mmCIF file of C-alpha atoms in Angstrom:
data_model
loop_
_atom_site.group_PDB
_atom_site.id
_atom_site.type_symbol
_atom_site.label_atom_id
_atom_site.label_comp_id
_atom_site.label_asym_id
_atom_site.label_seq_id
_atom_site.Cartn_x
_atom_site.Cartn_y
_atom_site.Cartn_z
ATOM 1 C CA MET V 101 -178.441 -32.677 85.832
ATOM 2 C CA LYS V 102 -180.789 -34.941 87.640
ATOM 3 C CA GLY V 103 -179.952 -38.365 88.939
ATOM 4 C CA MET V 104 -179.280 -40.415 92.010
ATOM 5 C CA ILE V 105 -177.434 -43.455 93.237
ATOM 6 C CA GLY V 106 -179.409 -45.861 95.376
ATOM 7 C CA LYS V 107 -179.614 -49.304 96.843
ATOM 8 C CA LYS V 108 -182.341 -51.758 95.891
ATOM 9 C CA VAL V 109 -184.249 -52.658 99.043
ATOM 10 C CA GLY V 110 -186.840 -55.059 97.691
ATOM 11 C CA MET V 111 -190.297 -55.336 96.238
ATOM 12 C CA THR V 112 -193.720 -54.904 97.736
ATOM 13 C CA GLN V 113 -197.138 -53.809 96.602
ATOM 14 C CA ILE V 114 -199.196 -50.707 97.225
ATOM 15 C CA PHE V 115 -202.727 -49.604 96.369
ATOM 16 C CA ASP V 116 -203.551 -46.803 93.935
ATOM 17 C CA GLU V 117 -206.531 -44.427 94.228
ATOM 18 C CA GLN V 118 -208.856 -46.916 92.536
ATOM 19 C CA GLY V 119 -207.813 -49.625 94.969
ATOM 20 C CA ASN V 120 -205.791 -51.529 92.379
ATOM 21 C CA VAL V 121 -202.686 -53.319 93.586
ATOM 22 C CA VAL V 122 -199.493 -51.919 92.079
ATOM 23 C CA PRO V 123 -196.193 -53.850 92.318
ATOM 24 C CA VAL V 124 -193.346 -51.551 93.298
ATOM 25 C CA THR V 125 -189.632 -51.801 93.968
ATOM 26 C CA VAL V 126 -188.341 -49.828 96.920
ATOM 27 C CA ILE V 127 -184.972 -48.101 96.509
ATOM 28 C CA GLU V 128 -183.016 -46.471 99.298
ATOM 29 C CA ALA V 129 -181.904 -43.446 97.291
ATOM 30 C CA GLY V 130 -179.443 -41.053 98.722
ATOM 31 C CA PRO V 131 -178.586 -38.846 100.351
ATOM 32 C CA CYS V 132 -176.162 -38.313 97.468
ATOM 33 C CA TYR V 133 -173.450 -35.684 97.425
ATOM 34 C CA VAL V 134 -171.947 -33.855 94.484
ATOM 35 C CA THR V 135 -168.337 -34.973 94.730
ATOM 36 C CA GLN V 136 -167.032 -33.305 91.575
ATOM 37 C CA VAL V 137 -168.208 -31.197 88.655
ATOM 38 C CA LEU V 138 -166.394 -32.056 85.453
ATOM 39 C CA SER V 139 -166.106 -29.315 82.848
ATOM 40 C CA ASP V 140 -165.328 -29.103 79.145
ATOM 41 C CA ASP V 141 -162.191 -27.038 79.708
ATOM 42 C CA ARG V 142 -160.549 -29.237 82.274
ATOM 43 C CA ASP V 143 -161.909 -32.725 81.579
ATOM 44 C CA GLY V 144 -163.011 -32.599 77.960
ATOM 45 C CA TYR V 145 -166.648 -33.346 78.785
ATOM 46 C CA LYS V 146 -169.335 -32.118 81.109
ATOM 47 C CA ALA V 147 -170.543 -34.333 83.912
ATOM 48 C CA VAL V 148 -171.431 -34.385 87.557
ATOM 49 C CA GLN V 149 -169.961 -36.973 89.870
ATOM 50 C CA LEU V 150 -172.216 -38.104 92.679
ATOM 51 C CA GLY V 151 -171.300 -40.101 95.743
ATOM 52 C CA PHE V 152 -173.497 -42.374 97.849
ATOM 53 C CA GLY V 153 -173.202 -44.734 100.791
ATOM 54 C CA GLU V 154 -171.451 -43.421 103.889
ATOM 55 C CA THR V 155 -168.796 -45.734 105.215
ATOM 56 C CA LYS V 156 -165.904 -45.755 107.656
ATOM 57 C CA PRO V 157 -163.009 -43.589 106.454
ATOM 58 C CA ALA V 158 -160.689 -46.551 107.032
ATOM 59 C CA ARG V 159 -162.454 -48.447 104.259
ATOM 60 C CA LEU V 160 -161.272 -45.970 101.602
ATOM 61 C CA THR V 161 -157.822 -45.231 100.242
ATOM 62 C CA LYS V 162 -156.116 -41.960 101.068
ATOM 63 C CA GLY V 163 -156.584 -40.865 97.477
ATOM 64 C CA GLN V 164 -160.333 -41.417 97.658
ATOM 65 C CA LEU V 165 -160.547 -39.650 101.005
ATOM 66 C CA GLY V 166 -158.594 -36.680 99.692
ATOM 67 C CA HIS V 167 -160.933 -36.444 96.711
ATOM 68 C CA LEU V 168 -163.917 -36.261 99.062
ATOM 69 C CA GLN V 169 -162.307 -33.989 101.627
ATOM 70 C CA ARG V 170 -161.837 -31.256 99.030
ATOM 71 C CA ASN V 171 -165.515 -30.513 99.599
ATOM 72 C CA ASN V 172 -165.617 -31.637 103.233
ATOM 73 C CA LEU V 173 -167.753 -34.673 102.404
ATOM 74 C CA PRO V 174 -168.043 -37.838 104.480
ATOM 75 C CA ALA V 175 -166.398 -41.068 103.311
ATOM 76 C CA LEU V 176 -168.562 -42.369 100.458
ATOM 77 C CA LYS V 177 -168.416 -45.874 99.103
ATOM 78 C CA TYR V 178 -169.858 -45.397 95.630
ATOM 79 C CA LEU V 179 -169.054 -42.694 93.073
ATOM 80 C CA ARG V 180 -170.824 -42.442 89.729
ATOM 81 C CA GLU V 181 -170.719 -39.878 86.939
ATOM 82 C CA PHE V 182 -173.795 -38.405 85.281
ATOM 83 C CA ARG V 183 -173.188 -36.798 81.879
ATOM 84 C CA VAL V 184 -174.531 -33.307 81.232
ATOM 85 C CA LYS V 185 -175.673 -32.832 77.652
ATOM 86 C CA GLY V 186 -173.836 -30.405 75.320
ATOM 87 C CA ASP V 187 -175.180 -26.940 76.029
ATOM 88 C CA ASP V 188 -177.000 -27.635 79.278
ATOM 89 C CA ALA V 189 -175.714 -25.648 82.203
ATOM 90 C CA VAL V 190 -174.536 -27.445 85.301
ATOM 91 C CA ASP V 191 -177.047 -26.508 87.985
ATOM 92 C CA VAL V 192 -175.321 -28.015 91.017
ATOM 93 C CA GLU V 193 -172.266 -27.099 93.030
ATOM 94 C CA GLU V 194 -169.603 -29.348 94.433
ATOM 95 C CA GLY V 195 -170.422 -30.452 97.963
ATOM 96 C CA ALA V 196 -174.185 -30.086 97.519
ATOM 97 C CA GLU V 197 -176.502 -32.718 98.934
ATOM 98 C CA ILE V 198 -179.065 -34.336 96.655
ATOM 99 C CA LYS V 199 -182.186 -35.914 98.110
ATOM 100 C CA VAL V 200 -185.007 -37.937 96.583
ATOM 101 C CA ASP V 201 -187.112 -34.805 96.168
ATOM 102 C CA VAL V 202 -185.335 -34.211 92.838
ATOM 103 C CA PHE V 203 -187.841 -36.750 91.581
ATOM 104 C CA ALA V 204 -191.605 -36.489 91.923
ATOM 105 C CA ALA V 205 -194.307 -39.128 92.046
ATOM 106 C CA GLY V 206 -195.664 -39.835 88.572
ATOM 107 C CA GLU V 207 -192.404 -38.977 86.833
ATOM 108 C CA LEU V 208 -190.815 -41.495 84.465
ATOM 109 C CA VAL V 209 -187.277 -42.654 85.219
ATOM 110 C CA ASP V 210 -184.697 -45.115 83.936
ATOM 111 C CA VAL V 211 -183.102 -47.425 86.474
ATOM 112 C CA ILE V 212 -179.685 -48.956 85.789
ATOM 113 C CA GLY V 213 -178.420 -51.904 87.779
ATOM 114 C CA THR V 214 -176.363 -55.067 87.551
ATOM 115 C CA SER V 215 -178.439 -58.145 86.793
ATOM 116 C CA LYS V 216 -178.168 -61.296 88.888
ATOM 117 C CA GLY V 217 -175.411 -63.630 87.699
ATOM 118 C CA ARG V 218 -176.679 -66.928 86.260
ATOM 119 C CA GLY V 219 -173.296 -68.605 85.750
ATOM 120 C CA PHE V 220 -172.906 -70.795 82.655
ATOM 121 C CA ALA V 221 -176.408 -70.917 81.210
ATOM 122 C CA GLY V 222 -177.673 -72.984 78.313
ATOM 123 C CA THR V 223 -179.346 -71.649 75.176
ATOM 124 C CA ILE V 224 -182.862 -72.075 76.520
ATOM 125 C CA LYS V 225 -182.312 -69.773 79.468
ATOM 126 C CA ARG V 226 -179.839 -67.470 77.746
ATOM 127 C CA HIS V 227 -181.385 -66.986 74.302
ATOM 128 C CA ASN V 228 -184.952 -68.215 74.731
ATOM 129 C CA PHE V 229 -184.430 -71.249 72.470
ATOM 130 C CA SER V 230 -187.130 -73.914 72.399
ATOM 131 C CA ARG V 231 -186.530 -77.237 74.001
ATOM 132 C CA GLY V 232 -186.506 -80.504 72.046
ATOM 133 C CA PRO V 233 -189.146 -83.217 72.264
ATOM 134 C CA LYS V 234 -189.209 -85.237 75.454
ATOM 135 C CA THR V 235 -190.526 -88.434 73.889
ATOM 136 C CA HIS V 236 -190.854 -90.214 70.512
ATOM 137 C CA GLY V 237 -187.459 -91.886 70.682
ATOM 138 C CA GLN V 238 -185.477 -88.775 71.516
ATOM 139 C CA SER V 239 -182.453 -89.085 73.722
ATOM 140 C CA ASP V 240 -180.176 -86.305 75.011
ATOM 141 C CA ARG V 241 -182.175 -83.701 73.087
ATOM 142 C CA GLU V 242 -184.292 -81.972 75.677
ATOM 143 C CA ARG V 243 -182.238 -78.812 76.111
ATOM 144 C CA SER V 244 -179.731 -79.128 73.282
ATOM 145 C CA PRO V 245 -179.258 -76.086 71.014
ATOM 146 C CA GLY V 246 -179.811 -78.048 67.770
ATOM 147 C CA SER V 247 -177.719 -77.487 64.664
ATOM 148 C CA ILE V 248 -175.047 -74.804 64.900
ATOM 149 C CA GLY V 249 -174.382 -74.505 61.178
ATOM 150 C CA MET V 250 -174.088 -76.131 57.756
ATOM 151 C CA CYS V 251 -171.672 -78.761 56.328
ATOM 152 C CA ALA V 252 -168.481 -78.389 54.202
ATOM 153 C CA SER V 253 -169.683 -75.039 52.920
ATOM 154 C CA PRO V 254 -168.930 -72.819 54.846
ATOM 155 C CA GLY V 255 -167.202 -75.491 56.927
ATOM 156 C CA ARG V 256 -167.229 -73.394 60.093
ATOM 157 C CA THR V 257 -169.629 -72.047 62.623
ATOM 158 C CA TYR V 258 -170.565 -68.410 62.126
ATOM 159 C CA LYS V 259 -169.288 -65.831 64.553
ATOM 160 C CA GLY V 260 -171.915 -64.617 66.932
ATOM 161 C CA LYS V 261 -173.826 -67.916 66.785
ATOM 162 C CA ARG V 262 -175.906 -67.988 69.943
ATOM 163 C CA MET V 263 -174.711 -70.683 72.310
ATOM 164 C CA GLY V 264 -174.486 -71.382 76.021
ATOM 165 C CA GLY V 265 -172.209 -69.252 78.159
ATOM 166 C CA ARG V 266 -171.971 -66.842 81.028
ATOM 167 C CA MET V 267 -175.249 -65.062 81.628
ATOM 168 C CA GLY V 268 -176.238 -62.211 83.908
ATOM 169 C CA ASN V 269 -174.057 -59.906 86.000
ATOM 170 C CA ASP V 270 -174.476 -57.343 83.199
ATOM 171 C CA ARG V 271 -175.316 -53.676 83.343
ATOM 172 C CA VAL V 272 -179.034 -53.498 82.549
ATOM 173 C CA THR V 273 -181.208 -50.421 82.031
ATOM 174 C CA ILE V 274 -184.941 -50.550 82.573
ATOM 175 C CA GLN V 275 -186.564 -47.599 80.872
ATOM 176 C CA ASN V 276 -189.662 -45.563 81.644
ATOM 177 C CA LEU V 277 -190.500 -46.728 85.123
ATOM 178 C CA GLU V 278 -193.047 -44.597 86.901
ATOM 179 C CA VAL V 279 -192.086 -43.183 90.284
ATOM 180 C CA ALA V 280 -194.848 -44.369 92.595
ATOM 181 C CA VAL V 281 -193.842 -42.925 95.956
ATOM 182 C CA ILE V 282 -191.103 -40.753 97.367
ATOM 183 C CA ASP V 283 -190.306 -40.379 101.024
ATOM 184 C CA VAL V 284 -187.765 -37.606 101.537
ATOM 185 C CA GLU V 285 -187.468 -38.140 105.266
ATOM 186 C CA LYS V 286 -186.472 -41.793 104.981
ATOM 187 C CA ASN V 287 -184.674 -41.352 101.651
ATOM 188 C CA LEU V 288 -186.906 -43.934 100.042
ATOM 189 C CA LEU V 289 -188.183 -44.075 96.503
ATOM 190 C CA ALA V 290 -190.533 -46.641 94.995
ATOM 191 C CA VAL V 291 -190.831 -47.277 91.276
ATOM 192 C CA LYS V 292 -193.575 -49.222 89.557
ATOM 193 C CA GLY V 293 -192.375 -52.636 88.414
ATOM 194 C CA SER V 294 -189.140 -54.516 88.883
ATOM 195 C CA ILE V 295 -185.532 -53.399 88.517
ATOM 196 C CA PRO V 296 -182.361 -55.381 87.753
ATOM 197 C CA GLY V 297 -180.238 -57.131 90.358
ATOM 198 C CA ALA V 298 -180.514 -58.614 93.798
ATOM 199 C CA ASN V 299 -181.715 -56.793 96.881
ATOM 200 C CA GLY V 300 -178.888 -54.648 98.204
ATOM 201 C CA GLY V 301 -177.525 -53.987 94.724
ATOM 202 C CA ILE V 302 -176.408 -50.485 93.741
ATOM 203 C CA VAL V 303 -178.584 -48.809 91.113
ATOM 204 C CA ILE V 304 -178.534 -45.532 89.233
ATOM 205 C CA ILE V 305 -181.758 -43.573 88.771
ATOM 206 C CA ARG V 306 -182.036 -40.910 86.078
ATOM 207 C CA PRO V 307 -184.897 -39.193 84.245
ATOM 208 C CA ALA V 308 -186.230 -41.336 81.408
ATOM 209 C CA ARG V 309 -184.226 -40.654 78.242
ATOM 210 C CA LYS V 310 -186.915 -41.702 75.793
ATOM 211 C CA SER V 311 -189.947 -40.422 77.612
ATOM 212 C CA GLN V 312 -192.425 -38.042 75.998
ATOM 213 C CA GLN V 313 -192.947 -36.429 79.379
ATOM 214 C CA HIS V 314 -190.025 -33.998 79.218
ATOM 215 C CA MET T 27 -184.346 -58.073 108.138
ATOM 216 C CA ARG T 28 -183.254 -54.808 106.630
ATOM 217 C CA LYS T 29 -185.545 -55.200 103.666
ATOM 218 C CA ALA T 30 -188.557 -55.977 105.764
ATOM 219 C CA SER T 31 -188.055 -53.078 108.139
ATOM 220 C CA LEU T 32 -187.488 -50.449 105.448
ATOM 221 C CA VAL T 33 -190.392 -51.622 103.335
ATOM 222 C CA ASN T 34 -192.652 -51.691 106.354
ATOM 223 C CA GLU T 35 -191.661 -48.168 107.260
ATOM 224 C CA LEU T 36 -192.591 -46.938 103.820
ATOM 225 C CA ILE T 37 -195.910 -48.713 103.855
ATOM 226 C CA GLN T 38 -196.763 -47.468 107.294
ATOM 227 C CA SER T 39 -196.084 -43.902 106.284
ATOM 228 C CA LEU T 40 -198.343 -44.378 103.260
ATOM 229 C CA GLN T 41 -201.163 -45.946 105.186
ATOM 230 C CA ALA T 42 -201.540 -43.660 108.126
ATOM 231 C CA SER T 43 -205.023 -42.992 106.783
ATOM 232 C CA ILE T 44 -206.230 -46.588 106.801
ATOM 233 C CA PRO T 45 -208.172 -47.370 109.973
ATOM 234 C CA ASP T 46 -206.967 -50.161 112.212
ATOM 235 C CA ARG T 47 -209.317 -53.088 111.968
ATOM 236 C CA THR T 48 -209.645 -55.869 114.467
ATOM 237 C CA PRO T 49 -207.429 -58.546 112.952
ATOM 238 C CA VAL T 50 -209.339 -61.349 111.305
ATOM 239 C CA GLU T 51 -208.462 -64.800 112.614
ATOM 240 C CA VAL T 52 -208.847 -68.250 111.131
ATOM 241 C CA GLY T 53 -212.209 -69.713 112.083
ATOM 242 C CA ASP T 54 -213.996 -66.378 112.307
ATOM 243 C CA THR T 55 -217.333 -66.014 110.626
ATOM 244 C CA VAL T 56 -217.134 -62.625 108.938
ATOM 245 C CA ARG T 57 -219.166 -60.371 106.730
ATOM 246 C CA VAL T 58 -216.918 -58.455 104.337
ATOM 247 C CA TYR T 59 -218.318 -55.345 102.680
ATOM 248 C CA VAL T 60 -216.632 -54.947 99.289
ATOM 249 C CA ARG T 61 -216.823 -51.780 97.223
ATOM 250 C CA ILE T 62 -217.717 -52.628 93.647
ATOM 251 C CA ILE T 63 -217.429 -50.145 90.793
ATOM 252 C CA GLU T 64 -219.966 -50.701 88.028
ATOM 253 C CA GLY T 65 -219.224 -48.208 85.305
ATOM 254 C CA THR T 66 -219.583 -44.933 87.123
ATOM 255 C CA ARG T 67 -221.689 -46.210 89.994
ATOM 256 C CA GLU T 68 -220.192 -47.562 93.170
ATOM 257 C CA ARG T 69 -221.971 -49.941 95.502
ATOM 258 C CA VAL T 70 -221.120 -52.129 98.444
ATOM 259 C CA GLN T 71 -221.595 -55.872 98.308
ATOM 260 C CA PRO T 72 -221.401 -58.083 101.386
ATOM 261 C CA PHE T 73 -219.714 -61.469 101.372
ATOM 262 C CA GLN T 74 -220.311 -63.649 104.405
ATOM 263 C CA GLY T 75 -218.526 -66.841 105.345
ATOM 264 C CA VAL T 76 -215.824 -68.560 107.379
ATOM 265 C CA VAL T 77 -212.196 -67.481 107.284
ATOM 266 C CA ILE T 78 -210.274 -70.595 106.288
ATOM 267 C CA ARG T 79 -206.887 -68.979 105.806
ATOM 268 C CA ALA T 80 -205.099 -65.786 106.917
ATOM 269 C CA ARG T 81 -201.683 -64.726 105.711
ATOM 270 C CA LYS T 82 -199.418 -62.057 107.138
ATOM 271 C CA GLY T 83 -197.038 -59.772 105.290
ATOM 272 C CA ALA T 84 -196.753 -56.003 105.119
ATOM 273 C CA ASN T 85 -199.175 -54.949 102.433
ATOM 274 C CA ASN T 86 -199.806 -58.418 101.125
ATOM 275 C CA ALA T 87 -201.661 -59.623 104.233
ATOM 276 C CA ASN T 88 -204.786 -61.418 103.095
ATOM 277 C CA PHE T 89 -207.477 -63.817 104.199
ATOM 278 C CA THR T 90 -209.726 -66.263 102.388
ATOM 279 C CA VAL T 91 -213.425 -66.482 103.158
ATOM 280 C CA ARG T 92 -215.423 -69.577 102.255
ATOM 281 C CA ARG T 93 -219.163 -69.524 101.956
ATOM 282 C CA ILE T 94 -221.730 -71.986 100.689
ATOM 283 C CA ALA T 95 -223.704 -70.386 97.867
ATOM 284 C CA THR T 96 -226.924 -71.655 96.362
ATOM 285 C CA HIS T 97 -227.191 -75.362 95.457
ATOM 286 C CA GLY T 98 -224.483 -76.118 98.022
ATOM 287 C CA VAL T 99 -221.716 -74.727 95.853
ATOM 288 C CA GLY T 100 -218.714 -73.600 97.863
ATOM 289 C CA VAL T 101 -217.348 -70.151 96.953
ATOM 290 C CA GLU T 102 -214.012 -68.898 98.217
ATOM 291 C CA ARG T 103 -212.813 -65.333 97.939
ATOM 292 C CA THR T 104 -209.498 -63.875 99.038
ATOM 293 C CA PHE T 105 -209.301 -60.300 100.318
ATOM 294 C CA LEU T 106 -206.297 -58.077 100.923
ATOM 295 C CA VAL T 107 -206.470 -56.786 104.483
ATOM 296 C CA ASN T 108 -205.283 -53.263 103.633
ATOM 297 C CA SER T 109 -207.262 -52.898 100.414
ATOM 298 C CA PRO T 110 -209.224 -49.649 100.194
ATOM 299 C CA ARG T 111 -211.898 -51.642 98.400
ATOM 300 C CA LEU T 112 -212.932 -53.216 101.674
ATOM 301 C CA GLU T 113 -215.535 -50.947 103.211
ATOM 302 C CA LYS T 114 -215.542 -52.806 106.510
ATOM 303 C CA VAL T 115 -215.226 -56.281 107.968
ATOM 304 C CA ASP T 116 -217.694 -57.431 110.625
ATOM 305 C CA ILE T 117 -216.691 -60.351 112.812
ATOM 306 C CA LEU T 118 -219.892 -62.199 113.621
ATOM 307 C CA ARG T 119 -218.534 -65.221 115.497
ATOM 308 C CA ARG T 120 -215.172 -66.604 116.574
ATOM 309 C CA ALA T 121 -214.581 -70.341 116.610
ATOM 310 C CA LYS T 122 -212.180 -72.651 118.380
ATOM 311 C CA VAL T 123 -209.877 -74.089 115.744
ATOM 312 C CA ARG T 124 -206.811 -76.291 116.000
ATOM 313 C CA ARG T 125 -205.372 -75.661 112.567
ATOM 314 C CA ALA T 126 -203.864 -72.685 110.752
ATOM 315 C CA GLN T 127 -205.698 -73.524 107.533
ATOM 316 C CA LEU T 128 -209.161 -74.984 107.526
ATOM 317 C CA TYR T 129 -208.895 -76.672 104.146
ATOM 318 C CA TYR T 130 -210.677 -79.721 105.546
ATOM 319 C CA LEU T 131 -213.911 -77.752 105.423
ATOM 320 C CA ARG T 132 -213.821 -78.076 101.663
ATOM 321 C CA ASP T 133 -214.516 -81.794 101.924
ATOM 322 C CA ARG T 134 -217.350 -81.367 104.377
ATOM 323 C CA ARG T 135 -220.866 -80.074 104.161
ATOM 324 C CA GLY T 136 -223.765 -79.489 106.509
ATOM 325 C CA LYS T 137 -223.411 -80.598 110.114
ATOM 326 C CA SER T 138 -219.846 -81.827 109.866
ATOM 327 C CA ALA T 139 -218.708 -78.472 108.501
ATOM 328 C CA ARG T 140 -219.602 -76.659 111.716
ATOM 329 C CA LEU T 141 -217.060 -75.029 114.015
ATOM 330 C CA LYS T 142 -217.280 -74.844 117.796
ATOM 331 C CA GLU T 143 -217.777 -71.328 119.072
ATOM 332 C CA ARG T 144 -214.968 -69.917 121.177
ATOM 333 C CA ARG T 145 -215.902 -69.220 124.788
ATOM 334 C CA ARG T 146 -215.151 -65.747 126.006
ATOM 335 C CA ARG T 147 -212.475 -65.759 128.688
#
């Protein structure tokens, strides 16, 4: 099991050995604590539950506090589960602390976050439709979706037809991001490229699922 | 606030190796030595001119140098302050300026494009 919960700090740029500028996103990752180890026998599946984000004990319910106090952990705001694949052994113990050094620079990771909410968005923003002509006698056509179906046959609009609607605020995974820098002392991690969500958003970092590296 | 401080901390820890340069100011006449990689060979090319703009910002701090090339053609080049591709930056002259950006120099040439040298206090 390898993974972390973190908070998106923001973007900046760094220089690589050749002097090229590399855009990176800084994540305040950890320290995370193993709050629970779920097993096949007791829970029906294998997973590790991690906690992140120390907070005042008064901010949590007694049930949450009791769950954490079983392993003498501080009050943690965010708990997330990381599945352990079929036969893999669980290599962590409850109560253990996990720091950014589980990852190494150059490694590929997936980052999961919640994208920024866009509210009710039209088809151009939401589905990359083209806009209509601005001139040549057109009126009210600039951002309209166009035809949404045929006439009396079938006499209805197909299900799943792409239209305007709520956009964003979704769980989004960005795959195969390269870890650019880790700073164990300050619990900081920087990945190459951008990650979903606003600054301050909670993200999950895990080894890249589809990478050839492992 | 929080973003800026954490990002700056990370960058500072990364760049302990980069030497502190005298900060370049707007109006300075500078000679910038740029490392250029040609295939496998590396050489240093100077670029001399007036700093017409300087921007702050953690690792994104940059400045633009304007010089008049042959046939009176103005050439502007922007450099990142912390870039390892900058060998060194020599400040040849500091001028008294009353603006943050000297874009007006673009419309001038010859005598009217001069800057008054700053007196040492």
